Coordinates of C-alpha atoms in Angstrom, one line a residue:
X1 CA 0.0 0.0 0.0
X2 CA 2.7 2.6 0.8
X3 CA 4.3 1.9 -2.6
X4 CA 1.0 2.3 -4.3
X5 CA 0.3 5.6 -2.6
X6 CA 3.8 6.8 -3.4
X7 CA 3.2 6.0 -7.1
X8 CA -0.2 7.7 -7.2
X9 CA 1.5 10.8 -5.7
X10 CA 4.2 10.7 -8.3
X11 CA 1.7 10.5 -11.1
X12 CA -0.3 13.4 -9.8
X13 CA 2.9 15.5 -9.3
X14 CA 4.1 14.6 -12.8
X15 CA 0.7 15.7 -14.3
X16 CA 1.1 18.9 -12.4
X17 CA 4.4 19.6 -14.1
X18 CA 6.9 18.1 -11.5
X19 CA 9.7 16.9 -13.8
X20 CA 11.5 15.1 -11.0
X21 CA 8.4 12.9 -10.3
X22 CA 8.1 12.2 -14.0
X23 CA 11.7 11.2 -14.2
X24 CA 11.3 8.8 -11.3
X25 CA 8.3 7.1 -12.9
X26 CA 10.1 6.7 -16.3
X27 CA 13.1 5.1 -14.6
X28 CA 10.9 2.8 -12.5
X29 CA 9.0 1.5 -15.5
X30 CA 11.9 1.4 -18.0
X31 CA 12.7 -2.3 -17.6
X32 CA 9.0 -3.2 -18.2
X33 CA 8.9 -0.9 -21.2
X34 CA 12.0 -2.5 -22.6
X35 CA 10.6 -6.0 -22.1
X36 CA 7.5 -5.1 -24.1
X37 CA 9.6 -3.7 -26.9
X38 CA 11.9 -6.7 -27.0
X39 CA 8.8 -9.0 -27.2
X40 CA 7.5 -7.1 -30.2
X41 CA 10.6 -6.2 -32.1
X42 CA 13.1 -8.8 -31.0
X43 CA 16.3 -6.9 -31.6
X44 CA 17.8 -4.9 -28.6
X45 CA 18.7 -1.9 -30.7
X46 CA 15.3 -1.5 -32.2
X47 CA 13.7 -2.1 -28.8
X48 CA 15.8 0.6 -27.3
X49 CA 14.8 3.0 -30.0
X50 CA 11.1 2.3 -29.4
X51 CA 11.5 2.8 -25.6
X52 CA 13.2 6.2 -26.2
X53 CA 10.4 7.2 -28.5
X54 CA 7.9 6.1 -25.9
X55 CA 9.7 8.1 -23.2
X56 CA 9.3 11.3 -25.3
X57 CA 5.6 10.4 -26.0
X58 CA 4.9 9.9 -22.3
X59 CA 6.5 13.2 -21.4
X60 CA 4.1 15.0 -23.7
X61 CA 1.0 13.0 -22.8
X62 CA 1.2 12.4 -19.1
X63 CA -1.7 14.8 -18.5
X64 CA -3.9 12.6 -20.7
X65 CA -3.6 9.7 -18.2
X66 CA -7.1 9.6 -16.6
X67 CA -6.4 6.8 -14.1
X68 CA -3.2 7.3 -12.1
X69 CA -3.4 3.6 -11.1
X70 CA -2.9 2.6 -14.7
X71 CA 0.5 4.3 -15.2
X72 CA 2.2 0.9 -15.9
X73 CA -0.3 -0.4 -18.5
X74 CA -0.4 3.1 -20.1
X75 CA 3.3 3.2 -20.6
X76 CA 3.3 -0.3 -22.0
X77 CA 0.6 0.7 -24.5
X78 CA 2.7 3.7 -25.6
X79 CA 5.6 1.3 -26.2
X80 CA 3.5 -1.0 -28.3
X81 CA 2.3 1.9 -30.4
X82 CA 5.9 3.0 -30.9
X83 CA 6.9 -0.5 -31.9
X84 CA 4.2 -0.5 -34.6
X85 CA 5.4 2.8 -35.9
X86 CA 8.9 1.5 -35.9
X87 CA 7.9 -1.5 -38.1
X88 CA 6.0 0.8 -40.5
X89 CA 8.9 3.3 -40.7
X90 CA 11.3 0.5 -41.7
X91 CA 9.1 -0.6 -44.7
X92 CA 10.9 0.2 -48.0
X93 CA 10.0 3.6 -49.3
X94 CA 11.5 5.6 -52.2
X95 CA 14.2 7.9 -51.0
X96 CA 12.9 10.8 -53.0
X97 CA 9.5 10.7 -51.3
X98 CA 8.9 13.3 -48.5
X99 CA 8.2 11.8 -45.1
X100 CA 4.5 11.7 -44.0
X101 CA 3.7 14.6 -41.6
X102 CA 2.7 12.1 -38.9
X103 CA 5.9 10.0 -39.3
X104 CA 7.4 10.8 -35.9
X105 CA 5.7 14.0 -34.8
X106 CA 2.8 12.0 -33.2
X107 CA 5.2 10.0 -31.1
X108 CA 8.2 12.0 -30.2
X109 CA 7.9 15.7 -30.9
X110 CA 10.0 17.9 -28.6
X111 CA 8.2 21.0 -29.9
X112 CA 4.9 19.6 -28.7
X113 CA 6.5 19.0 -25.3
X114 CA 7.4 22.6 -25.1
X115 CA 3.9 23.7 -25.9
X116 CA 2.0 21.1 -23.9
X117 CA 4.2 20.3 -20.9
X118 CA 4.9 22.6 -18.0
X119 CA 8.6 21.8 -18.0
X120 CA 9.6 23.7 -21.2
X121 CA 13.0 24.7 -19.7
X122 CA 13.7 21.2 -18.7
X123 CA 13.1 20.0 -22.3
X124 CA 15.2 22.8 -23.7
X125 CA 18.1 21.9 -21.4
X126 CA 18.0 18.4 -22.8
X127 CA 18.1 19.7 -26.4
X128 CA 21.1 21.8 -25.5
X129 CA 23.0 18.7 -24.4
X130 CA 22.8 17.2 -27.9
X131 CA 26.0 17.4 -30.0
X132 CA 25.9 20.1 -32.6
X133 CA 25.1 17.8 -35.6
X134 CA 22.3 16.2 -33.6
X135 CA 20.9 19.5 -32.3
X136 CA 20.7 21.0 -35.8
X137 CA 18.7 18.2 -37.3
X138 CA 16.5 18.1 -34.2
X139 CA 15.7 21.8 -34.3
X140 CA 15.0 21.7 -38.0
X141 CA 12.8 18.6 -38.0
X142 CA 10.8 19.3 -34.8
X143 CA 10.8 23.1 -34.4
X144 CA 10.5 24.6 -37.9
X145 CA 7.5 22.5 -38.9
X146 CA 7.9 22.3 -42.7
X147 CA 11.2 20.5 -43.2
X148 CA 11.3 17.1 -44.9
X149 CA 14.3 14.8 -44.5
X150 CA 15.5 15.8 -48.0
X151 CA 15.3 19.5 -47.1
X152 CA 17.2 19.0 -43.9
X153 CA 19.8 17.1 -45.8
X154 CA 20.1 20.0 -48.3
X155 CA 20.5 22.5 -45.5
X156 CA 23.1 20.4 -43.6
X157 CA 24.9 19.1 -46.7
X158 CA 24.3 15.4 -45.7
X159 CA 22.5 12.5 -47.3
X160 CA 18.9 11.6 -46.3
X161 CA 20.2 8.4 -44.7
X162 CA 22.4 10.4 -42.4
X163 CA 19.5 12.7 -41.5
X164 CA 17.5 9.6 -40.4
X165 CA 20.3 8.2 -38.4
X166 CA 21.1 11.5 -36.7
X167 CA 17.5 12.0 -35.7
X168 CA 17.2 8.5 -34.4
X169 CA 20.3 9.1 -32.2
X170 CA 19.0 12.5 -31.2
X171 CA 15.7 11.1 -29.9
X172 CA 17.6 8.4 -28.0
X173 CA 20.0 10.9 -26.5
X174 CA 17.3 13.4 -25.7
X175 CA 15.2 10.9 -23.9
X176 CA 18.1 9.9 -21.8
X177 CA 19.0 13.5 -20.9
X178 CA 15.4 14.2 -20.0
X179 CA 15.4 11.3 -17.5
X180 CA 18.8 12.2 -16.1
X181 CA 18.2 15.9 -15.7
X182 CA 14.7 15.6 -14.3
X183 CA 15.4 17.1 -10.9
X184 CA 17.7 19.9 -12.0
X185 CA 16.7 23.5 -12.4
X186 CA 17.3 25.2 -15.7
X187 CA 17.4 28.8 -17.1
X188 CA 14.3 30.2 -18.8
X189 CA 14.7 30.2 -22.6
X190 CA 11.7 32.3 -23.3
X191 CA 13.7 35.5 -22.8
X192 CA 16.5 34.2 -25.1
X193 CA 13.9 33.3 -27.8
X194 CA 12.3 36.7 -27.6
X195 CA 15.7 38.4 -27.9
X196 CA 16.6 36.4 -31.0
X197 CA 13.2 37.2 -32.5
X198 CA 13.9 40.9 -32.0
X199 CA 17.2 40.6 -33.7
X200 CA 15.6 38.8 -36.6
X201 CA 13.0 41.5 -37.0
X202 CA 15.6 44.2 -37.0
X203 CA 17.4 42.4 -39.9
X204 CA 14.5 41.1 -42.0
X205 CA 11.8 43.7 -41.5
X206 CA 13.2 47.3 -41.4
X207 CA 14.8 49.4 -44.2
X208 CA 18.2 48.7 -45.7
X209 CA 20.3 51.0 -43.5
X210 CA 19.0 49.5 -40.3
X211 CA 19.6 45.9 -41.2
X212 CA 23.0 46.6 -42.6
X213 CA 24.1 48.3 -39.3
X214 CA 22.7 45.4 -37.2
X215 CA 24.5 42.8 -39.3
X216 CA 27.8 44.6 -39.2
X217 CA 27.5 45.0 -35.4
X218 CA 26.0 41.7 -34.3
X219 CA 27.4 39.2 -36.9
X220 CA 31.0 38.2 -37.2
X221 CA 33.0 40.1 -39.9
X222 CA 34.3 36.8 -41.2
X223 CA 30.9 35.2 -41.4
X224 CA 31.0 32.0 -43.4
X225 CA 27.8 31.5 -45.5
X226 CA 26.7 28.5 -47.6
X227 CA 24.1 29.5 -50.1
X228 CA 21.2 27.4 -51.6
X229 CA 23.2 26.9 -54.8
X230 CA 26.2 25.6 -52.9
X231 CA 28.3 28.8 -53.1
X232 CA 30.5 29.7 -50.1
X233 CA 31.1 33.3 -49.2
X234 CA 33.0 35.1 -46.4
X235 CA 31.8 38.2 -44.6
X236 CA 28.5 39.9 -44.1
X237 CA 28.5 42.0 -47.3
X238 CA 26.9 39.1 -49.4
X239 CA 24.1 38.8 -47.0
X240 CA 23.5 42.6 -47.0
X241 CA 23.6 42.5 -50.8
X242 CA 20.8 39.8 -50.8
X243 CA 18.6 41.9 -48.5
X244 CA 19.3 45.1 -50.5
X245 CA 18.2 43.4 -53.7
X246 CA 15.1 41.9 -52.2
X247 CA 14.1 45.1 -50.5
X248 CA 14.7 47.1 -53.7
X249 CA 12.5 44.8 -55.7
X250 CA 9.6 45.2 -53.3
X251 CA 9.9 41.8 -51.6
X252 CA 8.3 41.5 -48.2
X253 CA 9.4 38.9 -45.6
X254 CA 7.3 37.6 -42.7
X255 CA 8.9 35.8 -39.8
X256 CA 6.5 33.1 -38.5
X257 CA 9.1 31.0 -36.6
X258 CA 12.3 31.7 -34.6
X259 CA 13.9 28.7 -32.9
X260 CA 16.6 29.7 -30.5
X261 CA 19.2 27.7 -28.6
X262 CA 22.4 29.0 -27.1
X263 CA 24.6 28.2 -30.1
X264 CA 22.1 27.5 -32.9
X265 CA 19.3 29.8 -34.1
X266 CA 16.9 29.1 -37.0
X267 CA 14.7 31.7 -38.7
X268 CA 11.9 30.5 -40.9
X269 CA 10.5 33.1 -43.3
X270 CA 7.6 33.5 -45.7
X271 CA 8.3 35.6 -48.7
X272 CA 5.7 37.8 -50.5
X273 CA 6.8 38.8 -54.0
X274 CA 5.6 42.0 -55.7
X275 CA 2.5 41.4 -57.9
X276 CA 4.4 42.4 -61.1
X277 CA 7.2 39.9 -60.4
X278 CA 5.6 36.9 -58.5
X279 CA 8.6 34.6 -59.2
X280 CA 11.3 37.0 -58.0
X281 CA 12.1 35.1 -54.8
X282 CA 11.2 31.6 -53.6
X283 CA 8.1 31.0 -51.4
X284 CA 10.1 30.9 -48.2
X285 CA 13.5 30.4 -46.6
X286 CA 15.2 28.9 -43.6
X287 CA 18.3 30.6 -42.1
X288 CA 20.3 28.3 -39.9
X289 CA 22.9 30.2 -37.8
X290 CA 25.7 29.1 -35.5
X291 CA 26.9 31.5 -32.8
X292 CA 30.5 32.0 -31.6
X293 CA 31.1 34.3 -28.6
X294 CA 27.6 35.8 -29.0
X295 CA 28.0 36.6 -32.8
X296 CA 26.8 34.7 -35.8
X297 CA 29.8 33.0 -37.3
X298 CA 28.2 30.6 -39.8
X299 CA 25.1 30.7 -41.9
X300 CA 23.3 28.2 -44.1
X301 CA 20.5 29.5 -46.2
X302 CA 17.8 27.3 -47.7
X303 CA 15.1 28.3 -50.1
X304 CA 11.7 26.6 -50.5
X305 CA 10.7 26.1 -54.1
X306 CA 7.9 28.1 -55.7
X307 CA 4.4 26.6 -55.2
X308 CA 3.4 24.6 -58.3

């Protein structure tokens, strides 16, 4: 009875946003979750992947658990669902086809955790612990909302298969960090995101003199840029030139998404072309920036194709 009462309290505390309680529950049921995955998938590597996906899913859905007594069966059910998705995901598909929108988002979506779970800073701390290659693909896939595996590969300069393997490793690492850091306190990232959005608005939205001044002040003078056509440039002048040409042509940019971590920031833009030149610029763009000592030192620019 004491153990049962203790578990009920942990579930209620987890549903109220207590990340330490949630971490205890996930550690407690991890052996049972792994046993279910092994029974369905057989291989230990595949089973481990399914448990990691289930961990992330449980983090985002703990508030949906209606009966706190059923935490064990509920976690096992999530593992079974993840196993089924794993089997479907490994069916042969043409490499050129875009991933279905529901491929992994329904099971392991860190962005949904930030929106739905009270512990947004805890989740962001875990994202920050990912290595740079894993963090970039994670931010693009889960936080920009429109990136297919092929687009992520184009931005990062890696094959689609590498995108898949990095995302798989990122989910596994993220789930482990979430469990290990459950009881720690973390800095609020909302202020950082708001600050990065203000910087983006200063560069993308005002007149040419303002964004040129901001770029020269806030970005590294030896900025390394990789352009959508594969060109490499050095310095901020090519970026200023791009914005000058777009502004002069009457192009308007909107900024629906800014994703900010301490070292990597992504802007996602929508581009409105002038009525007399509807094909002047692509429909949208993604700016992936790496920071060094507080200044943007690297940039990769990706353009979305024009709508058919």
